[in-house]
Structures are given as C-alpha cells and as structure tokens.
mmCIF file of C-alpha atoms in Angstrom:
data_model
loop_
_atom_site.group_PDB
_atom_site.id
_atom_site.type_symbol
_atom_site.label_atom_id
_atom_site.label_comp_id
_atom_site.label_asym_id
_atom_site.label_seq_id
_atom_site.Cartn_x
_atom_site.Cartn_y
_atom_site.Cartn_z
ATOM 1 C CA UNK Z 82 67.652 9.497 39.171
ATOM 2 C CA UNK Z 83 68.221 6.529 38.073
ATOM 3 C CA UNK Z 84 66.195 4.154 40.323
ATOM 4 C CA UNK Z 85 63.113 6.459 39.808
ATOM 5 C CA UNK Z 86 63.807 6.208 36.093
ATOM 6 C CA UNK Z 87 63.739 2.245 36.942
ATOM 7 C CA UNK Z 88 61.213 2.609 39.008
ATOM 8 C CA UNK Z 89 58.780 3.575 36.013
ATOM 9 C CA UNK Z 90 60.027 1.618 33.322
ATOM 10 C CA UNK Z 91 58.767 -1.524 35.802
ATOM 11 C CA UNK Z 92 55.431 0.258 36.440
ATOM 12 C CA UNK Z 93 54.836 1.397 32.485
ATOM 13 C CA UNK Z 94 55.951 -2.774 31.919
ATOM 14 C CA UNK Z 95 54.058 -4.372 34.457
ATOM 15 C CA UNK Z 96 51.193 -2.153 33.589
ATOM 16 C CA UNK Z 97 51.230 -3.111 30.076
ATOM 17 C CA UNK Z 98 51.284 -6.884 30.873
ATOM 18 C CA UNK Z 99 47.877 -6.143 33.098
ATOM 19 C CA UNK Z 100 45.762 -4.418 30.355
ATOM 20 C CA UNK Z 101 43.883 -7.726 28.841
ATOM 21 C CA UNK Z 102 40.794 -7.566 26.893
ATOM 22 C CA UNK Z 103 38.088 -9.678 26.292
ATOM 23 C CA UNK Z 104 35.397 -10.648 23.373
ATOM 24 C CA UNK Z 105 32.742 -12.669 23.924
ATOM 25 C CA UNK Z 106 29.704 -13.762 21.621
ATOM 26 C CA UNK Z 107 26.721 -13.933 22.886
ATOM 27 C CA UNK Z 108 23.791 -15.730 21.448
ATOM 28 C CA UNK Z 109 20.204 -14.683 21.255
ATOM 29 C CA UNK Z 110 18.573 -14.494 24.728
ATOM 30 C CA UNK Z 111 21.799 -15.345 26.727
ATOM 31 C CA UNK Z 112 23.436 -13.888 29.868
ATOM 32 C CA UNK Z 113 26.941 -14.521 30.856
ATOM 33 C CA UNK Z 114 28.409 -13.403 33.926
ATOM 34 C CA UNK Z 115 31.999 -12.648 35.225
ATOM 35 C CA UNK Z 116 33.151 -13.081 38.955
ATOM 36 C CA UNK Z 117 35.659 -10.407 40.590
ATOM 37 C CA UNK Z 118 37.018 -11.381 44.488
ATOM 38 C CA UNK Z 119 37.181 -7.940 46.308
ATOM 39 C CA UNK Z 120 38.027 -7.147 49.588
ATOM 40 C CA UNK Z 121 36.385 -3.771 51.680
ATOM 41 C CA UNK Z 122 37.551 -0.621 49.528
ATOM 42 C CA UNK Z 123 38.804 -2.762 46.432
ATOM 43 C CA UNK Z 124 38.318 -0.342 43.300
ATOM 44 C CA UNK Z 125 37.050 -2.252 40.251
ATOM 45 C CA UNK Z 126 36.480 -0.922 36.838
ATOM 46 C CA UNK Z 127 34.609 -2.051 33.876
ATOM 47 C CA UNK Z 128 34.287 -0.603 30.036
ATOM 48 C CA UNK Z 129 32.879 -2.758 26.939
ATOM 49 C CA UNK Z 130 31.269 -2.164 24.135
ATOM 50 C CA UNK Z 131 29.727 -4.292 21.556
ATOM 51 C CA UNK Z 132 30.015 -5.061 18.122
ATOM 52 C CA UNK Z 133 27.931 -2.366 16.278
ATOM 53 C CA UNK Z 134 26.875 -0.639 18.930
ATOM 54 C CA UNK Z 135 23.619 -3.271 19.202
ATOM 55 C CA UNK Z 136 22.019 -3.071 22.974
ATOM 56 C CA UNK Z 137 22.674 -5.613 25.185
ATOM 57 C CA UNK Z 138 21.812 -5.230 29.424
ATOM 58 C CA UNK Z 139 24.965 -4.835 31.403
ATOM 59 C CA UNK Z 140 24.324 -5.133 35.181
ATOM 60 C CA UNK Z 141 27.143 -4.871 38.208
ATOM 61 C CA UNK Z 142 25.323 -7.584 40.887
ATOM 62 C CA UNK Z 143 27.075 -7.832 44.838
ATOM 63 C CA UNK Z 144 27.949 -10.689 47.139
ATOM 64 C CA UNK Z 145 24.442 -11.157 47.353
ATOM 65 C CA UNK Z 146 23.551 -11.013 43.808
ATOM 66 C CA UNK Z 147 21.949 -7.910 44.469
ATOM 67 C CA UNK Z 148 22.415 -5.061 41.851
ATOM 68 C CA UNK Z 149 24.134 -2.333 42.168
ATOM 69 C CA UNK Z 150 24.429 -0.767 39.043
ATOM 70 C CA UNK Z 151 22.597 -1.809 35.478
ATOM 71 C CA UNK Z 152 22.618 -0.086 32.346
ATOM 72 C CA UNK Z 153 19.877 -1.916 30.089
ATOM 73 C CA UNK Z 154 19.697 -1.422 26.382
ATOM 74 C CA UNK Z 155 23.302 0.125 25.491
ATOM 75 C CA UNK Z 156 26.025 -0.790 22.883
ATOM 76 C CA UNK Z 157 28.821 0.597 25.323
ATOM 77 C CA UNK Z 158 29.191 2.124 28.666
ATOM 78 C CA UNK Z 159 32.106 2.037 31.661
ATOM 79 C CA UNK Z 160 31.513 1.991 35.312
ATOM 80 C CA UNK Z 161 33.591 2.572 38.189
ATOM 81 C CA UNK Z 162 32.921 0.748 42.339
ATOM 82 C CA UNK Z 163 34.061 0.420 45.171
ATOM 83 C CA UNK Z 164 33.148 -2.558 47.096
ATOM 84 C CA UNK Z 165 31.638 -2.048 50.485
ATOM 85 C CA UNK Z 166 31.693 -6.007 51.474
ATOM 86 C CA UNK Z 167 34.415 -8.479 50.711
ATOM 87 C CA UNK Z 168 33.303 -10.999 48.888
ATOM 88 C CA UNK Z 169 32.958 -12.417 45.504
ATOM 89 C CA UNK Z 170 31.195 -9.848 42.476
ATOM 90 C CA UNK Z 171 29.551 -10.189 39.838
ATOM 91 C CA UNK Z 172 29.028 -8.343 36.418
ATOM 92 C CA UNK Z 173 27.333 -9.535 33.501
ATOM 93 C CA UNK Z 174 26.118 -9.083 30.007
ATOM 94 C CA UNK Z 175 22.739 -10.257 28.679
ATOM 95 C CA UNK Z 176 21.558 -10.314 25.634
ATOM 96 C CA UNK Z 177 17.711 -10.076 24.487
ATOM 97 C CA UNK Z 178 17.928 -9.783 21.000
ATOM 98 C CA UNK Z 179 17.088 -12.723 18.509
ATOM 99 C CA UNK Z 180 20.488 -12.292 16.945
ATOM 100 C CA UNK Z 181 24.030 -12.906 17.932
ATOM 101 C CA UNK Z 182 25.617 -9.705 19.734
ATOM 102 C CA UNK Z 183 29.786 -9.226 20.069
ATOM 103 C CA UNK Z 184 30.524 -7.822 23.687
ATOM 104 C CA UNK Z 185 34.243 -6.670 23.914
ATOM 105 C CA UNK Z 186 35.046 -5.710 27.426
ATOM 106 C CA UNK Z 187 37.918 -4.547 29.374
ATOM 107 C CA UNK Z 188 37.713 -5.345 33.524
ATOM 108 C CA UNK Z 189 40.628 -3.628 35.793
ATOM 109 C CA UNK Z 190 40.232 -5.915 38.705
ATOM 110 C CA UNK Z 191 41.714 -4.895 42.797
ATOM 111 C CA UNK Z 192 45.453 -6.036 41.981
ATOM 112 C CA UNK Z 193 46.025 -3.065 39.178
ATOM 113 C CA UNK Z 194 43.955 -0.811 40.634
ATOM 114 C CA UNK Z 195 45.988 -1.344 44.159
ATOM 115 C CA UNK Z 196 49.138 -0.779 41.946
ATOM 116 C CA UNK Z 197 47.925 2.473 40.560
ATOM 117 C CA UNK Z 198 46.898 3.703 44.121
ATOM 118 C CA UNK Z 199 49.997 5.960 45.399
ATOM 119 C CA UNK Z 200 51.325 4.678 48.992
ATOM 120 C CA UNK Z 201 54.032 6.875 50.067
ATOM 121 C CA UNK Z 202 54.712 8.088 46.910
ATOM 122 C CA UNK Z 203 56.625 11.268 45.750
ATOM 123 C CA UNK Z 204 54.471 13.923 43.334
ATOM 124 C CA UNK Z 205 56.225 12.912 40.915
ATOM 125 C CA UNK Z 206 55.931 9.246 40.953
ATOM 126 C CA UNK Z 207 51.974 9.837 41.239
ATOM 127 C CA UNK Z 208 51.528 12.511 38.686
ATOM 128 C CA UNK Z 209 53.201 8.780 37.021
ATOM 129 C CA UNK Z 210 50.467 6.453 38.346
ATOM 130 C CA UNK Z 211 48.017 8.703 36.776
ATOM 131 C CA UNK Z 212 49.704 9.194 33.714
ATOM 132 C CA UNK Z 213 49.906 5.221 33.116
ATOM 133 C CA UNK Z 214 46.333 4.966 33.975
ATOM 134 C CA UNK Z 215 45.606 7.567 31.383
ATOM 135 C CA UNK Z 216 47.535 5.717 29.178
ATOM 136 C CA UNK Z 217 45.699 2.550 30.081
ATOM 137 C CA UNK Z 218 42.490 4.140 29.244
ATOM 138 C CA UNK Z 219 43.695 5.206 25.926
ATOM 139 C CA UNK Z 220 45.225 1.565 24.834
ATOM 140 C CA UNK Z 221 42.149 0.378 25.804
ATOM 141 C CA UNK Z 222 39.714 2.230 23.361
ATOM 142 C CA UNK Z 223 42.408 1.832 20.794
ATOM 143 C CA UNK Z 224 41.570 -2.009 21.286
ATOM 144 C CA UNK Z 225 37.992 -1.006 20.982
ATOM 145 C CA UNK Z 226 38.515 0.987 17.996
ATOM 146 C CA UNK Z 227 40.726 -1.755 16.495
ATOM 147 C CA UNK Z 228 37.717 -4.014 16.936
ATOM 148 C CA UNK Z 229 34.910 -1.910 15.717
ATOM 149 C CA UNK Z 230 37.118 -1.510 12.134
ATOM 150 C CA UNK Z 231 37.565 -5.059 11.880
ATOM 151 C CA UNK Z 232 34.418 -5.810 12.582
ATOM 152 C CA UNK Z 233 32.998 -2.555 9.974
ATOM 153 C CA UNK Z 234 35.614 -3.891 7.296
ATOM 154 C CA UNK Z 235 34.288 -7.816 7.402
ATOM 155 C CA UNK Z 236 30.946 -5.364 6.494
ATOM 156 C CA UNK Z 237 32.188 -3.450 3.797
ATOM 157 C CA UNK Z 238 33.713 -6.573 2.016
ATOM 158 C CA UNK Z 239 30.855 -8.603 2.298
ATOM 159 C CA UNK Z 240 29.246 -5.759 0.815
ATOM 160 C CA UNK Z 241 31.278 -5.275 -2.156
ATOM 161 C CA UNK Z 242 30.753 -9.077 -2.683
ATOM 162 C CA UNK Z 243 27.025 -8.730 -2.557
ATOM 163 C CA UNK Z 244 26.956 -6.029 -5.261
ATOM 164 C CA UNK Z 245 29.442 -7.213 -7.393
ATOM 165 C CA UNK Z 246 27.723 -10.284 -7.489
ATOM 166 C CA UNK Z 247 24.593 -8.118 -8.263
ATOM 167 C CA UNK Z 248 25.676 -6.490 -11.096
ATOM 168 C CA UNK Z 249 27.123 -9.218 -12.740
ATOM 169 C CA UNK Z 250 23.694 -10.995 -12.324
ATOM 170 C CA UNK Z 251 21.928 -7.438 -13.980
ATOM 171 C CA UNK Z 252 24.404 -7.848 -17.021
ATOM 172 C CA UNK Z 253 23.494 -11.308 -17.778
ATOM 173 C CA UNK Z 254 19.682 -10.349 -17.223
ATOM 174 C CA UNK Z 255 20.296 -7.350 -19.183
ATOM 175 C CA UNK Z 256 22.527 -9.176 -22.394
ATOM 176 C CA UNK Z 257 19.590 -11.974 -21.932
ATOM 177 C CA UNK Z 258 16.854 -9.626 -22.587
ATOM 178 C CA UNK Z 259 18.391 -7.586 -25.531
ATOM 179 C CA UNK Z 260 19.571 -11.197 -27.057
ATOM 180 C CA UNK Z 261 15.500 -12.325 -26.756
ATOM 181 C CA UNK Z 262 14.316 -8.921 -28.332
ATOM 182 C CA UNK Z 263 16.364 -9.590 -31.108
ATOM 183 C CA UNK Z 264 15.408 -13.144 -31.656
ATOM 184 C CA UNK Z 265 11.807 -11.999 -31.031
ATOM 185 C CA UNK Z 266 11.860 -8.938 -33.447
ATOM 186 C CA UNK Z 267 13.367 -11.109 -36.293
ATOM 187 C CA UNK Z 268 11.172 -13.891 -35.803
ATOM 188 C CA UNK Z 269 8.418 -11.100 -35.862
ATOM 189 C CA UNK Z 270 10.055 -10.070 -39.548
ATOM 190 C CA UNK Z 271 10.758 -13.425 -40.742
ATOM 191 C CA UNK Z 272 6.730 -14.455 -40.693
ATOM 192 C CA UNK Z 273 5.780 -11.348 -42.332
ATOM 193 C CA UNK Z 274 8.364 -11.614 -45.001
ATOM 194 C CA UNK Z 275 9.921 -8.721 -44.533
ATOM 195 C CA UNK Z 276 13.484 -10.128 -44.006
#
C-alpha cells in the first residue's frame, strides 16, 4: 500500500514539474517555429491559444518540412501525432495580421507522454496515468484562462482610464461653455442697457 501510495505521489510530482507553458509575441507578418526530436511512435501534443482569440496560422510540419496538419485563421486549437519517422519536428505559429498577436501554447513533448503510457502497469496505477493526464489538461486551460483575464483586465483598466479621462474633458467643455454663455448673454445686456 504504501509503495503504490509512493508510487503516485512521484508521478502526480514529477508530472507537475513537466507541465510548462509558453507565451510568445508575435509581430505583424511573423512566423516562429518550435523543434520537437521524436523517435518512430513518439506521441506529441500541442494546445495554444492566443491573446483575444485573434487568428493566427498554426501548422504541424515533418522531418521534411512537409505538413502534416495546419489550422489557418484560429485564435486556439490542440492537436494530437504520432510520428511515423524519427527525426526532428516542427510546429509553428504565423502571424498575418498588421498587429501584434499573443500566442500562449502548451507542447507535451515524447518524455511525458512516454511517462503517461502504462508499461506493465496494474488497473489501478493506469486508471492513475489517466487521471494525472486529465489533470494535466485541466491545469493547463486554467493557465489559459489565467492568461485570457489578465490580458481582458489590462482591457478593462485601460478602459476605465480612457473614459474617465473623457468625462472629465466633457465637464471642462461643458463648465467652459455655460461660463461663455454667461459672459456672452451679459455682454449682450450690458450694450443694450438693460443691466
């Protein structure tokens, strides 16, 4: 019991320590690509998003550059392979637009999804692997959550800014133009005598 019970405290740790995500910016009519080594029958898996949701093109590209998958014009999107060749992979993110673009993405390369796969392993202690990936999954699009709110906060306050600083400028417009009607309307009095 109790080396089983050790058994997944290491694999909930270690798999903790392997979840790592990543934000890039990219600037207008970019592409950056990431490299993954895989052997034959390596699993890799990929999920980003960007800031926004604004499209960028995400393409999955083999040894030979060749594509394999592509997803063009999307603000998120996740995509699971296995490689056929060993060799060195390629995914990458490109961006079109004439404006900056915030990719977070989250890549689980060979070595945690070898981990995850069960060799000789009870029910139990795969009904675990799953769970952890499951888990995994979950921590990840909290970290995408966490990033779309700070990301729709930094909008909300500059918003607030923006219209506080408007409405401060209609007052003084406002208190300017009742302060010239006065003037005006007296002066207007004043020649005819009247005051």
């Amino acid at each position: 019991m109790n080396r089983s019970f050790a058994s997944i405290v290491v694999l909930l740790s270690v798999l903790a320590s392997l979840t790592a995500a990543y934000t890039t910016i990219m600037f207008p009519n970019t592409q950056e690509c990431y490299f993954e080594r895989m052997k034959t029958g390596d699993h890799f898996s990929i999920t980003f998003e960007t800031a926004g949701k604004l499209p960028i093109d995400f393409a999955i590209n083999d040894v030979n550059r060749n594509p394999i998958y592509s997803m063009p014009h999307t603000g998120e999107g996740s995509y699971n392979y296995v490689s056929t060749v060993e060799g060195r992979y390629s995914y990458c993110f490109k961006n079109n637009a004439p404006h900056e673009i915030v990719v977070n993405f989250n890549p689980h390369g060979p070595e945690e999804e070898t981990f995850l796969a069960g060799h000789d392993a009870s029910p139990a202690e795969n009904e675990v692997r799953k769970l952890s990936h499951n888990i995994e999954e979950i921590k990840d699009h909290f970290n995408f959550m966490l990033f779309r709110n700070e990301v729709h906060e930094h909008s909300v306050s500059d918003t607030q800014k923006r219209m506080f600083n408007w409405a401060i400028l209609q007052t003084l417009a406002l208190a300017g133009a009742c302060g010239w009607q006065i003037y005006y309307v007296r002066s207007l009095f004043k020649i005819r005598g009247v005051v």
